[in-house]
mmCIF file of C-alpha atoms and ligand atoms in Angstrom:
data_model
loop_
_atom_site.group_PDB
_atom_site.id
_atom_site.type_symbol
_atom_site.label_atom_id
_atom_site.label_comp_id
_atom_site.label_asym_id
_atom_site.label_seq_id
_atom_site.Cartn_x
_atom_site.Cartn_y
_atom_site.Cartn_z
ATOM 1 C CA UNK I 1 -49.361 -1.322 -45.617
ATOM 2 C CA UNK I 2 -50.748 1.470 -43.164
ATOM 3 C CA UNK I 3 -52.212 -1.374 -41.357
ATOM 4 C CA UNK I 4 -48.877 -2.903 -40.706
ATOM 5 C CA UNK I 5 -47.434 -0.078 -39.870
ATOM 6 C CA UNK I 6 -50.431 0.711 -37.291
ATOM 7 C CA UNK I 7 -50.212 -2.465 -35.789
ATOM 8 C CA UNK I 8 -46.633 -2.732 -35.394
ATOM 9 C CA UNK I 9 -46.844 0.991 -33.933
ATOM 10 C CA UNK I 10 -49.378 -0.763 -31.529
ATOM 11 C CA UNK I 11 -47.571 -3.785 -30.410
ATOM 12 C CA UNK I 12 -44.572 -1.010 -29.753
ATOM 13 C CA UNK I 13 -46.683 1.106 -27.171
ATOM 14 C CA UNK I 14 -48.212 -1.788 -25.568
ATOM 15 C CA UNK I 15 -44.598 -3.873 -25.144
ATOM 16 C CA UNK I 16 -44.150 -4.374 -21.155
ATOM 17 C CA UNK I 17 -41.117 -6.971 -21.193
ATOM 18 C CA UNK I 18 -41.595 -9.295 -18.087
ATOM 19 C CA UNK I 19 -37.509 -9.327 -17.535
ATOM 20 C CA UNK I 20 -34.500 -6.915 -18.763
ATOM 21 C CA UNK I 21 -33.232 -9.297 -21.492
ATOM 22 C CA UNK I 22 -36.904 -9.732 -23.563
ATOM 23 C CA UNK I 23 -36.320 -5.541 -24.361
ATOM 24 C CA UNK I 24 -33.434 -6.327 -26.233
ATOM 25 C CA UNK I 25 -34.786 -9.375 -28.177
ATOM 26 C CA UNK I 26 -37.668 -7.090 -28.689
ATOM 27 C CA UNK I 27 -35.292 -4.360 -30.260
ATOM 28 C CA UNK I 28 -33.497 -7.288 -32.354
ATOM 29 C CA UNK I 29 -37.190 -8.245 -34.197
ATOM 30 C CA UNK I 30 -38.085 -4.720 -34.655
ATOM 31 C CA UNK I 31 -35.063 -2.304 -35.175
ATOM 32 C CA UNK I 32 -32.193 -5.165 -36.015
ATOM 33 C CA UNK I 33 -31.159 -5.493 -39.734
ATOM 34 C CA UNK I 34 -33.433 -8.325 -40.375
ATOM 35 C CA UNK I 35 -36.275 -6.826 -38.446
ATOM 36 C CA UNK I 36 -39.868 -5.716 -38.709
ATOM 37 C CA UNK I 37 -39.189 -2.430 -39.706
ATOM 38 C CA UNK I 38 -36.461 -2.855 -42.238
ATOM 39 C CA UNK I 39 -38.907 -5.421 -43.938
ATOM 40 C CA UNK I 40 -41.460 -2.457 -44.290
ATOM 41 C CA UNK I 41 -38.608 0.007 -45.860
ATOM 42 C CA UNK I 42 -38.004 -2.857 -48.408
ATOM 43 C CA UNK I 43 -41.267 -2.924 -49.055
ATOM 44 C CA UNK I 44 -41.359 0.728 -49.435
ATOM 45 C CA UNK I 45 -39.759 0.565 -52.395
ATOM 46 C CA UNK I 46 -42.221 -0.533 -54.334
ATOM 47 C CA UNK I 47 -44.838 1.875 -53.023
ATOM 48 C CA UNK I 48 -46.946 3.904 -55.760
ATOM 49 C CA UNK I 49 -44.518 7.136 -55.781
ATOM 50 C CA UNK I 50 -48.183 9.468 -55.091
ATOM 51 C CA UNK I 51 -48.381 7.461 -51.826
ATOM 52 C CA UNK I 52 -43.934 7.781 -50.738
ATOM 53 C CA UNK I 53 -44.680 10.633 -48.808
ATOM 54 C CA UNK I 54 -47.374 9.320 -46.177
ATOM 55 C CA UNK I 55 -46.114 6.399 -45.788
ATOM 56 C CA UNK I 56 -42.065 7.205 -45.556
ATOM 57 C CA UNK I 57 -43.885 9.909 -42.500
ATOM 58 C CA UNK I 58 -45.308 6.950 -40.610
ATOM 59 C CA UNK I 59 -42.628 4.498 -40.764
ATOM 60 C CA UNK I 60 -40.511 7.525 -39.334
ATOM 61 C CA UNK I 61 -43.191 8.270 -36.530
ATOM 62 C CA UNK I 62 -42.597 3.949 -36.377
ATOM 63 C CA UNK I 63 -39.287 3.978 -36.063
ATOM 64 C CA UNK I 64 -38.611 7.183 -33.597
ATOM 65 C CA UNK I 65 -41.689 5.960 -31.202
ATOM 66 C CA UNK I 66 -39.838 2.454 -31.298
ATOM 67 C CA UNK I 67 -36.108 3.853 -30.589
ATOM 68 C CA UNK I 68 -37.812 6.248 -27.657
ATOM 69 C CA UNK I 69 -39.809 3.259 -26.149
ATOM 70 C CA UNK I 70 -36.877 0.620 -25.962
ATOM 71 C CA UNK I 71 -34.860 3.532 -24.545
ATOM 72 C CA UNK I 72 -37.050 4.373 -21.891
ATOM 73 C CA UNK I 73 -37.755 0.920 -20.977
ATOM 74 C CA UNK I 74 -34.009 0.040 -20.482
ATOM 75 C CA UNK I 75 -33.383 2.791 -18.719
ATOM 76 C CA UNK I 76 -35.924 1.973 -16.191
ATOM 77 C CA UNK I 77 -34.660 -1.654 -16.085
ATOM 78 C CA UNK I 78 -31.169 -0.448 -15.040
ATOM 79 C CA UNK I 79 -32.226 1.447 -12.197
ATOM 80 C CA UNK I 80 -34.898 -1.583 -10.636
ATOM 81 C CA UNK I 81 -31.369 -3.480 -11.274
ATOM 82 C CA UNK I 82 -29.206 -0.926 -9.435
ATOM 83 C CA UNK I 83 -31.666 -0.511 -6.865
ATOM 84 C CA UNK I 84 -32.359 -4.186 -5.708
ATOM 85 C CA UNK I 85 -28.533 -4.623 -6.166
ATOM 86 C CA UNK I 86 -27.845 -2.087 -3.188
ATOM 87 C CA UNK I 87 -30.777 -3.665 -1.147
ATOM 88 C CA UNK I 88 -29.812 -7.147 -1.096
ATOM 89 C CA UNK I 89 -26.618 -7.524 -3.276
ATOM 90 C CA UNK I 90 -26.194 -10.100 -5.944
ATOM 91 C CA UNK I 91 -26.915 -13.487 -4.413
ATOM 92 C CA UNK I 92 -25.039 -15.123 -6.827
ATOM 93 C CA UNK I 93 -21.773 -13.194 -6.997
ATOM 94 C CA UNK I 94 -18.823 -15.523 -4.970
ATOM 95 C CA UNK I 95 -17.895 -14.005 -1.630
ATOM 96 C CA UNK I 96 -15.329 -11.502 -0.996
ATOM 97 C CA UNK I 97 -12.559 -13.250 0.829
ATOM 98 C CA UNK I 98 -11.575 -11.467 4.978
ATOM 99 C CA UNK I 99 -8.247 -11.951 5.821
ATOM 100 C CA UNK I 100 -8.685 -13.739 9.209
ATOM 101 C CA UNK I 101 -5.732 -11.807 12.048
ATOM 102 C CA UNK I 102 -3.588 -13.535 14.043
ATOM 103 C CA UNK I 103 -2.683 -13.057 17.554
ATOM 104 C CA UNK I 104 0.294 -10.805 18.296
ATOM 105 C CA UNK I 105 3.649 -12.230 18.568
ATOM 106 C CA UNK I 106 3.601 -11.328 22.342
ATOM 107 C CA UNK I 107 0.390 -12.967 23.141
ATOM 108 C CA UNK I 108 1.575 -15.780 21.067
ATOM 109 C CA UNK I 109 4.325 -16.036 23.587
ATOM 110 C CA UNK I 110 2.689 -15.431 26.201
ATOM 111 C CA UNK I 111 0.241 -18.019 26.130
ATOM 112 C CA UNK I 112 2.570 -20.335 25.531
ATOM 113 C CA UNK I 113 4.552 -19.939 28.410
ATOM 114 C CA UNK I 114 1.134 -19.584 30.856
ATOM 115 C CA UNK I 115 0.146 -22.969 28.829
ATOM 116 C CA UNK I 116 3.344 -24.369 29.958
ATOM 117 C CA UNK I 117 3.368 -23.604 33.101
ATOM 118 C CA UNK I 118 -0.103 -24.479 33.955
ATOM 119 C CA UNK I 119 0.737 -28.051 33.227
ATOM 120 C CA UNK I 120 2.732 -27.933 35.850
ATOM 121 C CA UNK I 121 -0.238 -26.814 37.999
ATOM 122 C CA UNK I 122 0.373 -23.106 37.895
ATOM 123 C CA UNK I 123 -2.872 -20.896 37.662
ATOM 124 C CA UNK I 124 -2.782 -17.409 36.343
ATOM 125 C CA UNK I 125 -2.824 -14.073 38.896
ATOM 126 C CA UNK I 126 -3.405 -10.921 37.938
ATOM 127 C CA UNK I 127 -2.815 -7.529 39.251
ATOM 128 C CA UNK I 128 -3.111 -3.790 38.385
ATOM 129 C CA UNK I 129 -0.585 -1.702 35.990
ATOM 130 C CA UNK I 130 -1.145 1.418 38.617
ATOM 131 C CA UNK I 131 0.555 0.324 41.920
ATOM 132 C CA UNK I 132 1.779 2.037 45.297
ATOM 133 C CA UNK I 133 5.509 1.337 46.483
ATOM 134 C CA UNK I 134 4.669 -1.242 49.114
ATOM 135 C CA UNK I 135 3.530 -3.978 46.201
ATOM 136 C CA UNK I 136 6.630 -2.820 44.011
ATOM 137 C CA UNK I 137 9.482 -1.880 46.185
ATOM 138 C CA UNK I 138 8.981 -2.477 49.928
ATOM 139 C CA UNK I 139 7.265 -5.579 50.096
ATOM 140 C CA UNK I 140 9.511 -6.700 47.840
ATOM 141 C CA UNK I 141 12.653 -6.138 49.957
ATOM 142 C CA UNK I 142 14.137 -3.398 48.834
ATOM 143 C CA UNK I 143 15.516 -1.019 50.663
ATOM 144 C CA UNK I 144 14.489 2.966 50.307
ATOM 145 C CA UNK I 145 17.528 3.723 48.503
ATOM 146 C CA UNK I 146 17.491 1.055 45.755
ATOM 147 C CA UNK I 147 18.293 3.104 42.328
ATOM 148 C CA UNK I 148 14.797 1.085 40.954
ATOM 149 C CA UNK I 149 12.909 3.590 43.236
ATOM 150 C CA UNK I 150 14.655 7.354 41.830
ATOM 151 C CA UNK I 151 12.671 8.946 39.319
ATOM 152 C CA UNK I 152 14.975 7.914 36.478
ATOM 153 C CA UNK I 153 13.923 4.527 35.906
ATOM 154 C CA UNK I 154 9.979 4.700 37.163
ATOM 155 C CA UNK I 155 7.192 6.473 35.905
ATOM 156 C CA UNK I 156 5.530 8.296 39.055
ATOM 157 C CA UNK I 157 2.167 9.584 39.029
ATOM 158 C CA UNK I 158 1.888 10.866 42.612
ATOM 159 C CA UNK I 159 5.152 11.206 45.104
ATOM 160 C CA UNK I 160 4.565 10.586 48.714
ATOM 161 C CA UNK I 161 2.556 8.685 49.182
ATOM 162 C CA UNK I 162 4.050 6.959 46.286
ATOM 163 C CA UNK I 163 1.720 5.868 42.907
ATOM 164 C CA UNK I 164 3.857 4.873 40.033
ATOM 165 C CA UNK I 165 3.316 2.707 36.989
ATOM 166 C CA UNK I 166 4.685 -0.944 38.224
ATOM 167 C CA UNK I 167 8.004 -1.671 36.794
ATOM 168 C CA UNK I 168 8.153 -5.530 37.118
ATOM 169 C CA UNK I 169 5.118 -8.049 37.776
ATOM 170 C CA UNK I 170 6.344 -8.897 40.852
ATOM 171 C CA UNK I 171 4.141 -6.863 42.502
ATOM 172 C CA UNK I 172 1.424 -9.266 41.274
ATOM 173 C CA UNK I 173 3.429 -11.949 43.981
ATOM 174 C CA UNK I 174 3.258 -9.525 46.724
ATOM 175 C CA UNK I 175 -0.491 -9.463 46.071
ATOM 176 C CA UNK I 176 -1.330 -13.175 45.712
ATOM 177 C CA UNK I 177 0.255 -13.746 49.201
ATOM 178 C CA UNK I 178 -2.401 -10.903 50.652
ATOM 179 C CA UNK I 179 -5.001 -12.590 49.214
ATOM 180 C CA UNK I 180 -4.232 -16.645 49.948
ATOM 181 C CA UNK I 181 -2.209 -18.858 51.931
ATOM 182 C CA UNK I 182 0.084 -21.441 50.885
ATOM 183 C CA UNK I 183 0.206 -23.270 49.085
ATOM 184 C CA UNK I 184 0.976 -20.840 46.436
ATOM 185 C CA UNK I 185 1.479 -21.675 42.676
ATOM 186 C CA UNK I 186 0.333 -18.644 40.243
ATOM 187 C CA UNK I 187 2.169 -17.417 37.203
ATOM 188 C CA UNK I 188 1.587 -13.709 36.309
ATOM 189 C CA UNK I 189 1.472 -12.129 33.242
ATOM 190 C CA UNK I 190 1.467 -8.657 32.605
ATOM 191 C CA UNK I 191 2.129 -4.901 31.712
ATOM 192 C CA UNK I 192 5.289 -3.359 32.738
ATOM 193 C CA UNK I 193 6.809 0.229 32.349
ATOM 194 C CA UNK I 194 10.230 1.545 33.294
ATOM 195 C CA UNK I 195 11.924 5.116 31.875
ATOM 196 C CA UNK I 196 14.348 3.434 29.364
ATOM 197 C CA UNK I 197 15.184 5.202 26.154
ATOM 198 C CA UNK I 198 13.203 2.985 23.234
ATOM 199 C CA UNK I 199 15.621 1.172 21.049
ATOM 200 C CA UNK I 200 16.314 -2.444 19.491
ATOM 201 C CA UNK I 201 17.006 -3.679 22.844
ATOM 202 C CA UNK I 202 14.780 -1.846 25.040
ATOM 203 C CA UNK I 203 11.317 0.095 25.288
ATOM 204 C CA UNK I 204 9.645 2.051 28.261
ATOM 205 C CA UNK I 205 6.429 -0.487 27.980
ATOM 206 C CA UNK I 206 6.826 -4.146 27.974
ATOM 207 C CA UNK I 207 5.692 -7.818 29.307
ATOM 208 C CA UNK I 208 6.822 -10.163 31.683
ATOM 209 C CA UNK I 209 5.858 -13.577 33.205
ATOM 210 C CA UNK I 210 6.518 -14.028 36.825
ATOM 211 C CA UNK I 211 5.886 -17.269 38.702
ATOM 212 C CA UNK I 212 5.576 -18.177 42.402
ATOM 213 C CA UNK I 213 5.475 -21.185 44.710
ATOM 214 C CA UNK I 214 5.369 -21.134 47.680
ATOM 215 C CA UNK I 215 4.584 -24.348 49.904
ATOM 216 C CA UNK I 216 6.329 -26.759 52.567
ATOM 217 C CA UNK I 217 9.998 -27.828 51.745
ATOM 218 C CA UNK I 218 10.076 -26.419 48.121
ATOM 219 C CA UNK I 219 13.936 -26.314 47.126
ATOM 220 C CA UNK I 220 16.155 -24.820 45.007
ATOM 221 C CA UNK I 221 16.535 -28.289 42.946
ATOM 222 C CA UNK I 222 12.145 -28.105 42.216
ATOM 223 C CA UNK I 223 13.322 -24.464 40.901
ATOM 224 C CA UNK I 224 16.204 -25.393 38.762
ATOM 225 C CA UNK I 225 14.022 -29.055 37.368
ATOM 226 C CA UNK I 226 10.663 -26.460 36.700
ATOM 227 C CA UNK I 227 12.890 -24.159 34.700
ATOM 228 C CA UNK I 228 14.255 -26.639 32.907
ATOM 229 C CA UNK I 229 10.939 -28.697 32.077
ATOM 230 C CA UNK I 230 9.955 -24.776 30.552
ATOM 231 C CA UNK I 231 12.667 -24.390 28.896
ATOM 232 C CA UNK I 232 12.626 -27.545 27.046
ATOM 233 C CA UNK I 233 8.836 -26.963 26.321
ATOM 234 C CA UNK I 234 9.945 -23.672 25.045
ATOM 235 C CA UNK I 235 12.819 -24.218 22.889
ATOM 236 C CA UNK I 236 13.106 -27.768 21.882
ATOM 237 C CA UNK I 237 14.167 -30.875 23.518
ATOM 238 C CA UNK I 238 17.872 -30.342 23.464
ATOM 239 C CA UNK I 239 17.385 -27.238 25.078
ATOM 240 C CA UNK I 240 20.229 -26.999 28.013
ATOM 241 C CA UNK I 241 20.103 -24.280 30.744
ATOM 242 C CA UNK I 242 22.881 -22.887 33.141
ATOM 243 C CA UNK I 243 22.447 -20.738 36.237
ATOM 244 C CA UNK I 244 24.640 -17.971 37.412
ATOM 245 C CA UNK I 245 24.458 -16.274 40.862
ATOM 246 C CA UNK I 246 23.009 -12.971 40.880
ATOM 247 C CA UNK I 247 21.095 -10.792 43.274
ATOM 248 C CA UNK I 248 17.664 -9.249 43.877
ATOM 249 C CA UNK I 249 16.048 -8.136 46.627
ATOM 250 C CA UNK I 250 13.098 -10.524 46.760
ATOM 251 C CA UNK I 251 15.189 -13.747 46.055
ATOM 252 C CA UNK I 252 18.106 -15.678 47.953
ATOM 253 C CA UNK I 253 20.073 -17.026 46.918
ATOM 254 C CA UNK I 254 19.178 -15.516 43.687
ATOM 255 C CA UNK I 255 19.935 -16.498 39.849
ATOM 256 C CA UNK I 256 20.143 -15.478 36.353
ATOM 257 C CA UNK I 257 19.469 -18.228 33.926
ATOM 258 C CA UNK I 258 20.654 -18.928 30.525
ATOM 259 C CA UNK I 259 19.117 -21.007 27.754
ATOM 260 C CA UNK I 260 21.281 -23.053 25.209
ATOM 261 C CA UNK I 261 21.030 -20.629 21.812
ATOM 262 C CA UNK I 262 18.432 -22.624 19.753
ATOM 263 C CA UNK I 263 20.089 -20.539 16.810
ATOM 264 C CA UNK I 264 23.193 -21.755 16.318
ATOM 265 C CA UNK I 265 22.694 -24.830 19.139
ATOM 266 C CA UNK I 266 25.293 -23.956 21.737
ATOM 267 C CA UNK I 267 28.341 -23.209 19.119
ATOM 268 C CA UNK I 268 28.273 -19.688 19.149
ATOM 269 C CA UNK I 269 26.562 -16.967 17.044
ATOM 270 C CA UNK I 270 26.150 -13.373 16.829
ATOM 271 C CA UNK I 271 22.765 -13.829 18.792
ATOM 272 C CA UNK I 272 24.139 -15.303 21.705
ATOM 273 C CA UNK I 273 27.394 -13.310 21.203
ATOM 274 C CA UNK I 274 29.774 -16.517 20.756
ATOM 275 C CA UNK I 275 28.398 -17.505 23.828
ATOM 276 C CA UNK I 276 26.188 -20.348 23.024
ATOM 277 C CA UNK I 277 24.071 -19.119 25.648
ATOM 278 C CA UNK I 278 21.208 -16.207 26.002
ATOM 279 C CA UNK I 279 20.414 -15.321 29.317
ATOM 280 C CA UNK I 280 15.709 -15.347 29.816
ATOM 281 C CA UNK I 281 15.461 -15.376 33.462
ATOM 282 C CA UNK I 282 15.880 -14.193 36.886
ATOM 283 C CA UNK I 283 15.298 -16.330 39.972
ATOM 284 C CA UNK I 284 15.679 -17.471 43.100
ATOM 285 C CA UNK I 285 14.493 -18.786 46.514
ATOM 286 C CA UNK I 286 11.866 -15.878 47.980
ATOM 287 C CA UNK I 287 13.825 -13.829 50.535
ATOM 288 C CA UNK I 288 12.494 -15.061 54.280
ATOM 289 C CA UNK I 289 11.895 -10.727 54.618
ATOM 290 C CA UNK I 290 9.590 -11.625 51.581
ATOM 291 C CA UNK I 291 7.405 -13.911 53.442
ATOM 292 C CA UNK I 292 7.341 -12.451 56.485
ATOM 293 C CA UNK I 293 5.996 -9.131 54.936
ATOM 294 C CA UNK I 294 3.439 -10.596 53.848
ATOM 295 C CA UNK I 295 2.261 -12.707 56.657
ATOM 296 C CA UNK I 296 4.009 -16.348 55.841
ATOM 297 C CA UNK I 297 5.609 -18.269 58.405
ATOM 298 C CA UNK I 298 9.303 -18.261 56.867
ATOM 299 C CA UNK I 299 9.815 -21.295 59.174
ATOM 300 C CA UNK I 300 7.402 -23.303 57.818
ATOM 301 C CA UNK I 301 7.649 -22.403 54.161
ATOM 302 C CA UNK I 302 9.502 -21.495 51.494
ATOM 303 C CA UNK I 303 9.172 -21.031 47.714
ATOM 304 C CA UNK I 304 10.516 -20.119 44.545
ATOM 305 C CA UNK I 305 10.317 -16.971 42.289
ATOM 306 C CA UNK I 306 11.160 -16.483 38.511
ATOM 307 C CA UNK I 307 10.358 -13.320 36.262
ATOM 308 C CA UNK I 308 11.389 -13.312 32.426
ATOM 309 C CA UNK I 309 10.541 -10.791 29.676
ATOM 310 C CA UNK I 310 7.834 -12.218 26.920
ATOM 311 C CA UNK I 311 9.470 -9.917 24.257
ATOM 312 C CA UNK I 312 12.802 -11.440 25.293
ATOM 313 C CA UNK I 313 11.937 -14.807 24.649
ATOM 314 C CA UNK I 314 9.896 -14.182 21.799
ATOM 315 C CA UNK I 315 13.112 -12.040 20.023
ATOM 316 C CA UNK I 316 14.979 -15.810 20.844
ATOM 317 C CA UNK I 317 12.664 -17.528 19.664
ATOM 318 C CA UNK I 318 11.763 -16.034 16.282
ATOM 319 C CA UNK I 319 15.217 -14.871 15.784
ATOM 320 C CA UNK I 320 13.620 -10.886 15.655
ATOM 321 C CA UNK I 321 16.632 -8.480 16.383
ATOM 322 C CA UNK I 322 14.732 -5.195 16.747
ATOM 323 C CA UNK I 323 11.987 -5.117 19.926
ATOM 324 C CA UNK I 324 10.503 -2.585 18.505
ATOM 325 C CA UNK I 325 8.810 -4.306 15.686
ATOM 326 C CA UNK I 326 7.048 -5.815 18.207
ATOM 327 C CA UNK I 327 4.814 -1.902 18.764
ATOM 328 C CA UNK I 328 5.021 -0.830 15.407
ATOM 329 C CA UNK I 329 2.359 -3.068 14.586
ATOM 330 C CA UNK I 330 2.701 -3.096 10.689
ATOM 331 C CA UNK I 331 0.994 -6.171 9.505
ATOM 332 C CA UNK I 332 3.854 -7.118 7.071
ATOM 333 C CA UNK I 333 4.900 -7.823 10.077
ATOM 334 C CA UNK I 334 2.856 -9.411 12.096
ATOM 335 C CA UNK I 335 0.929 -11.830 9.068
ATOM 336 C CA UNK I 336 4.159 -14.074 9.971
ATOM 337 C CA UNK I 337 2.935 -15.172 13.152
ATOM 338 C CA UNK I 338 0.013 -17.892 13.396
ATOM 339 C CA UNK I 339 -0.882 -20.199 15.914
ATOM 340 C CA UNK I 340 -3.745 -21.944 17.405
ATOM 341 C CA UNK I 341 -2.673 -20.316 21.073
HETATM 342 N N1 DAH Y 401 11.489 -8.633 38.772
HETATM 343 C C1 DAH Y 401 12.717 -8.944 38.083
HETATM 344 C C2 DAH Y 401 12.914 -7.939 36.941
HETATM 345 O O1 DAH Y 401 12.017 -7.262 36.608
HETATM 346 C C3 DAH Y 401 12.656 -10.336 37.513
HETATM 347 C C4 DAH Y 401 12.680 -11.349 38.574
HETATM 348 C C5 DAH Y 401 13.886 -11.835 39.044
HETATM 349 C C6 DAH Y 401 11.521 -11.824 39.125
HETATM 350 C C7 DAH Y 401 13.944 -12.786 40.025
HETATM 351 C C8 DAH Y 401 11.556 -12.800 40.116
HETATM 352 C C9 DAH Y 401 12.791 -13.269 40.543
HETATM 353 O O2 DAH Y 401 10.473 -13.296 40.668
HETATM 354 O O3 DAH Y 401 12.812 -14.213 41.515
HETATM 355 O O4 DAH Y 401 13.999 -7.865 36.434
#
């Protein structure tokens, strides 16, 4: 029996499992209930009673050196595991799913009306959010007392000469017509900032598109059939608009123009105020003062200007009644909007 019990004390020492799950089988066939070791207790039993003591000391010494090697050697095969795991990860665990973003509502928008009007041959200017007065005000036609000018509704960063945050992309006109000669087709998107109080209907940052063409014998009728093509494009096919006289200083005559409410489809809701119509646009023809400014022949040309508000026409068209979710950012928020745009 000491034999057994050397050899088995043996084949413990020299056990080096070639993978984690042979230590356990290994403890099953020596510690488990029908294992080695219980089979040499039951023989034990029957062990001359001058002998009990020698041999009940070994198959302790067995049994502790067996326990203390098993231990040791999964201990050690839990930390190879834990180490490879933080070098190269599980390869066979299934991938963690990323939430893929989506564009901004504004972008959204915004693309789709650039998209729009580039199908109508439009390319896109651009122009920069720091501007003097000549590309926002004078250039523009307006004279040095316009209210746009006083300190109230434009952020100034220098006074005299003039360097102020631009409050409308029109500026971005002023520069295309520096740059190139007619003919002149650009929309402009961009960056605007005027010293409004931020609330559900207004916020001192936002976006607008403005368009331009300039080129021989453009009329108000190419105006009035390019807005409508957009606004069909924009809202739906039964999409209606409606112009009303207005007045800036860059345009004449000049317009505001209305969309059909694609809420409640012309019959009147609390979004268009009963109206059946929401007002997206100003326009008109570009001033001849306009032109001239900027070194076009007034009698040989003339063109057509539009400027509308992205968040504007994205509140219409997702039915949002607070502009400012459109900063707040909070993706509950946003996760609503996907496109391909
Ligand atoms: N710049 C105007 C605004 O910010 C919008 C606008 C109106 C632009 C008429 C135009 C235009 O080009 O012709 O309110």
């Amino acid at each position: 029996m000491i034999d057994r019990i050397n050899d088995l004390l043996k084949r413990v020492e020299e056990f080096s499992p070639k993978a984690a799950a042979e230590i356990e089988e290994f403890r099953i066939k020596i510690l488990g209930k029908k294992g080695e070791l219980n089979a040499l207790m039951e023989e034990f039993k029957t062990v001359a009673p001058e002998r009990k003591r020698e041999i009940g000391q070994r198959i302790n010494a067995l049994k502790v050196a067996a326990q203390e090697r098993i231990n040791a050697l999964k201990a050690a095969a839990q930390q190879a595991a834990e180490n490879s795991a933080a070098t190269v990860g599980d390869m066979t665990r299934p991938g963690s799913e990323e939430p893929l973003g989506t564009r901004h509502p504004i972008s959204l928008v915004r693309n789709q009306i650039v998209e729009i009007f580039s199908r109508m041959g439009y390319t896109v200017a651009e122009g920069p959010e720091i501007e003097d007065d000549w590309h926002v005000f004078s250039a523009l036609n307006f004279p040095p007392e316009h209210p746009a000018r006083d300190m109230q509704d434009t952020f100034f960063i220098e006074k005299n000469p003039d360097i102020l945050l631009r409050t409308h992309t029109s500026s971005i006109q002023v520069r295309a017509m520096e740059r190139s000669k007619p003919p002149i087709r650009i929309v402009c998107p961009g960056r605007v900032f005027r010293n409004e109080a931020i609330s559900y209907r207004a916020h001192c940052i936002f976006h607008q598109v403005e368009g331009l063409y300039i080129d021989e014998g453009v009329s108000f009728a190419d105006l009035k059939q390019s807005l409508l093509y957009f606004a069909k494009e924009m809202f739906g096919e039964n999409a209606s608009i409606r112009l009303r006289p207005s007045y800036f200083p860059f345009t004449e005559p000049s317009a505001e123009m209305d969309v059909s409410c694609n809420l409640c489809g012309g019959k009147g809701c609390n979004v268009c105020k009963g109206t059946g119509w929401l007002e997206i646009m100003g326009c008109g023809m570009v001033d001849p003062n306009v032109l001239e400014a900027n070194g076009i022949d007034s009698k040989k040309y003339s063109g057509f200007a539009f400027g509308m508000g992205v968040e504007r026409i994205a509140m219409l068209k997702y039915g949002v009644k607070d502009l400012r979710l459109y900063f707040e950012n909070d993706v509950r928020f946003l996760r609503q909007f996907e496109s391909v745009l």
